[in-house]
Amino acid sequence: MVGMEIVFTQKVAGAVDDLNNPTYTTQQVTVDDCLVAPITEPATAREQQAYDQAKDQVRVHMPKASTADVGGSTFEYDGKTFTLDSSSIKFMDGNTPTRWNRYFRAECLNG
């Protein structure tokens, strides 16, 4: 299995404006050695619904060496923009024989 570098873009809430609405900035988080795999067998109702609607969806597996919080981020893969729309699912390092120990579900925004 081959990992790849992914640059995640996150919206970060900042101060509030004059109308008491939050302001946002973006930050990029680069994580090396991510594994991206298509979801071909849906495991949840949400995955099944996206599958039935023919939406591209993937699982992004994060390396054990990374502790980056990338929840709610977007990233580019295969010429498409995906958004992470789940909390990470983390497995025990000692029980995970690969170098990846948590994953997120991501759905394509533009295709």
PDB file of C-alpha atoms in Angstrom:
ATOM      1  CA  MET A   1       0.000   0.000   0.000  1.00  0.00           C
ATOM      2  CA  VAL A   2       1.270   3.421  -0.918  1.00  0.00           C
ATOM      3  CA  GLY A   3       0.676   6.479   1.237  1.00  0.00           C
ATOM      4  CA  MET A   4       0.446   9.973  -0.188  1.00  0.00           C
ATOM      5  CA  GLU A   5       0.763  13.523   1.055  1.00  0.00           C
ATOM      6  CA  ILE A   6      -2.540  15.341   1.488  1.00  0.00           C
ATOM      7  CA  VAL A   7      -2.962  19.044   2.130  1.00  0.00           C
ATOM      8  CA  PHE A   8      -6.113  19.560   4.194  1.00  0.00           C
ATOM      9  CA  THR A   9      -7.756  23.002   4.232  1.00  0.00           C
ATOM     10  CA  GLN A  10      -9.673  23.919   7.383  1.00  0.00           C
ATOM     11  CA  LYS A  11     -11.939  26.844   8.233  1.00  0.00           C
ATOM     12  CA  VAL A  12     -10.946  28.215  11.612  1.00  0.00           C
ATOM     13  CA  ALA A  13     -13.324  30.414  13.611  1.00  0.00           C
ATOM     14  CA  GLY A  14     -11.783  33.624  14.851  1.00  0.00           C
ATOM     15  CA  ALA A  15     -13.159  36.704  16.533  1.00  0.00           C
ATOM     16  CA  VAL A  16     -16.657  38.045  15.924  1.00  0.00           C
ATOM     17  CA  ASP A  17     -17.466  40.978  13.652  1.00  0.00           C
ATOM     18  CA  ASP A  18     -19.493  44.099  14.496  1.00  0.00           C
ATOM     19  CA  LEU A  19     -22.756  42.169  14.070  1.00  0.00           C
ATOM     20  CA  ASN A  20     -21.564  39.427  16.432  1.00  0.00           C
ATOM     21  CA  ASN A  21     -21.055  36.911  13.609  1.00  0.00           C
ATOM     22  CA  PRO A  22     -17.946  34.741  13.736  1.00  0.00           C
ATOM     23  CA  THR A  23     -15.177  35.466  11.275  1.00  0.00           C
ATOM     24  CA  TYR A  24     -13.223  32.667   9.639  1.00  0.00           C
ATOM     25  CA  THR A  25      -9.768  32.153   8.250  1.00  0.00           C
ATOM     26  CA  THR A  26      -8.371  29.111   6.518  1.00  0.00           C
ATOM     27  CA  GLN A  27      -5.319  27.114   7.439  1.00  0.00           C
ATOM     28  CA  GLN A  28      -3.612  24.279   5.658  1.00  0.00           C
ATOM     29  CA  VAL A  29      -2.444  21.118   7.382  1.00  0.00           C
ATOM     30  CA  THR A  30      -0.137  18.826   5.435  1.00  0.00           C
ATOM     31  CA  VAL A  31      -0.065  15.163   6.412  1.00  0.00           C
ATOM     32  CA  ASP A  32       2.326  12.728   4.761  1.00  0.00           C
ATOM     33  CA  ASP A  33       1.627   9.019   4.234  1.00  0.00           C
ATOM     34  CA  CYS A  34      -2.189   9.108   4.071  1.00  0.00           C
ATOM     35  CA  LEU A  35      -3.991   6.221   2.428  1.00  0.00           C
ATOM     36  CA  VAL A  36      -7.034   6.994   0.269  1.00  0.00           C
ATOM     37  CA  ALA A  37      -9.425   4.159  -0.545  1.00  0.00           C
ATOM     38  CA  PRO A  38     -12.775   4.234  -2.354  1.00  0.00           C
ATOM     39  CA  ILE A  39     -15.820   3.095  -0.420  1.00  0.00           C
ATOM     40  CA  THR A  40     -17.219   0.195  -2.390  1.00  0.00           C
ATOM     41  CA  GLU A  41     -19.174  -1.519   0.372  1.00  0.00           C
ATOM     42  CA  PRO A  42     -21.100   1.030   2.449  1.00  0.00           C
ATOM     43  CA  ALA A  43     -20.969   0.374   6.190  1.00  0.00           C
ATOM     44  CA  THR A  44     -23.414   3.075   7.335  1.00  0.00           C
ATOM     45  CA  ALA A  45     -26.745   4.488   6.196  1.00  0.00           C
ATOM     46  CA  ARG A  46     -25.004   7.714   5.159  1.00  0.00           C
ATOM     47  CA  GLU A  47     -22.494   5.816   3.048  1.00  0.00           C
ATOM     48  CA  GLN A  48     -25.308   3.757   1.505  1.00  0.00           C
ATOM     49  CA  GLN A  49     -27.269   6.892   0.620  1.00  0.00           C
ATOM     50  CA  ALA A  50     -24.237   8.491  -1.038  1.00  0.00           C
ATOM     51  CA  TYR A  51     -23.524   5.213  -2.826  1.00  0.00           C
ATOM     52  CA  ASP A  52     -27.122   5.013  -4.103  1.00  0.00           C
ATOM     53  CA  GLN A  53     -26.844   8.611  -5.357  1.00  0.00           C
ATOM     54  CA  ALA A  54     -23.591   7.710  -7.169  1.00  0.00           C
ATOM     55  CA  LYS A  55     -21.560  10.238  -5.165  1.00  0.00           C
ATOM     56  CA  ASP A  56     -17.825   9.679  -5.010  1.00  0.00           C
ATOM     57  CA  GLN A  57     -16.755   8.867  -1.477  1.00  0.00           C
ATOM     58  CA  VAL A  58     -13.492   7.679   0.024  1.00  0.00           C
ATOM     59  CA  ARG A  59     -11.966   6.750   3.344  1.00  0.00           C
ATOM     60  CA  VAL A  60      -8.843   8.678   4.261  1.00  0.00           C
ATOM     61  CA  HIS A  61      -6.633   6.616   6.553  1.00  0.00           C
ATOM     62  CA  MET A  62      -4.282   8.666   8.715  1.00  0.00           C
ATOM     63  CA  PRO A  63      -0.800   7.444   9.666  1.00  0.00           C
ATOM     64  CA  LYS A  64      -0.056   6.466  13.249  1.00  0.00           C
ATOM     65  CA  ALA A  65       2.668   9.133  13.312  1.00  0.00           C
ATOM     66  CA  SER A  66       0.122  11.938  12.775  1.00  0.00           C
ATOM     67  CA  THR A  67      -1.905  13.561  15.523  1.00  0.00           C
ATOM     68  CA  ALA A  68      -3.206  16.345  13.277  1.00  0.00           C
ATOM     69  CA  ASP A  69      -6.827  17.389  13.765  1.00  0.00           C
ATOM     70  CA  VAL A  70      -8.174  17.609  10.231  1.00  0.00           C
ATOM     71  CA  GLY A  71     -11.898  17.100  10.931  1.00  0.00           C
ATOM     72  CA  GLY A  72     -14.192  19.172   8.728  1.00  0.00           C
ATOM     73  CA  SER A  73     -11.417  19.831   6.214  1.00  0.00           C
ATOM     74  CA  THR A  74     -11.433  19.718   2.444  1.00  0.00           C
ATOM     75  CA  PHE A  75      -8.731  18.256   0.225  1.00  0.00           C
ATOM     76  CA  GLU A  76      -8.011  17.603  -3.443  1.00  0.00           C
ATOM     77  CA  TYR A  77      -7.779  14.055  -4.755  1.00  0.00           C
ATOM     78  CA  ASP A  78      -7.845  12.821  -8.340  1.00  0.00           C
ATOM     79  CA  GLY A  79      -8.849  16.284  -9.591  1.00  0.00           C
ATOM     80  CA  LYS A  80     -11.856  16.481  -7.256  1.00  0.00           C
ATOM     81  CA  THR A  81     -12.538  18.292  -3.987  1.00  0.00           C
ATOM     82  CA  PHE A  82     -13.570  16.122  -1.051  1.00  0.00           C
ATOM     83  CA  THR A  83     -14.779  17.127   2.378  1.00  0.00           C
ATOM     84  CA  LEU A  84     -14.256  15.105   5.539  1.00  0.00           C
ATOM     85  CA  ASP A  85     -17.691  14.703   7.042  1.00  0.00           C
ATOM     86  CA  SER A  86     -17.153  12.323   9.923  1.00  0.00           C
ATOM     87  CA  SER A  87     -15.254  12.179  13.154  1.00  0.00           C
ATOM     88  CA  SER A  88     -12.139  10.071  12.997  1.00  0.00           C
ATOM     89  CA  ILE A  89     -12.443   6.405  13.823  1.00  0.00           C
ATOM     90  CA  LYS A  90      -9.310   5.444  15.802  1.00  0.00           C
ATOM     91  CA  PHE A  91      -8.015   1.947  16.390  1.00  0.00           C
ATOM     92  CA  MET A  92      -5.518   0.721  18.990  1.00  0.00           C
ATOM     93  CA  ASP A  93      -1.990   0.997  17.600  1.00  0.00           C
ATOM     94  CA  GLY A  94      -0.975  -2.398  18.970  1.00  0.00           C
ATOM     95  CA  ASN A  95      -3.924  -4.086  17.269  1.00  0.00           C
ATOM     96  CA  THR A  96      -3.402  -2.353  13.924  1.00  0.00           C
ATOM     97  CA  PRO A  97      -0.797  -4.154  11.804  1.00  0.00           C
ATOM     98  CA  THR A  98      -0.531  -1.398   9.207  1.00  0.00           C
ATOM     99  CA  ARG A  99       0.971   2.066   9.651  1.00  0.00           C
ATOM    100  CA  TRP A 100      -2.484   3.693   9.618  1.00  0.00           C
ATOM    101  CA  ASN A 101      -4.672   3.698  12.743  1.00  0.00           C
ATOM    102  CA  ARG A 102      -7.620   6.034  12.128  1.00  0.00           C
ATOM    103  CA  TYR A 103      -9.787   7.077   9.233  1.00  0.00           C
ATOM    104  CA  PHE A 104     -12.324   9.623   8.072  1.00  0.00           C
ATOM    105  CA  ARG A 105     -15.105   9.349   5.510  1.00  0.00           C
ATOM    106  CA  ALA A 106     -14.985  11.967   2.757  1.00  0.00           C
ATOM    107  CA  GLU A 107     -17.483  12.859   0.052  1.00  0.00           C
ATOM    108  CA  CYS A 108     -16.844  14.613  -3.229  1.00  0.00           C
ATOM    109  CA  LEU A 109     -18.167  18.174  -3.417  1.00  0.00           C
ATOM    110  CA  ASN A 110     -17.899  18.669  -7.170  1.00  0.00           C
ATOM    111  CA  GLY A 111     -18.679  15.493  -8.960  1.00  0.00           C
TER     112      GLY A 111
END
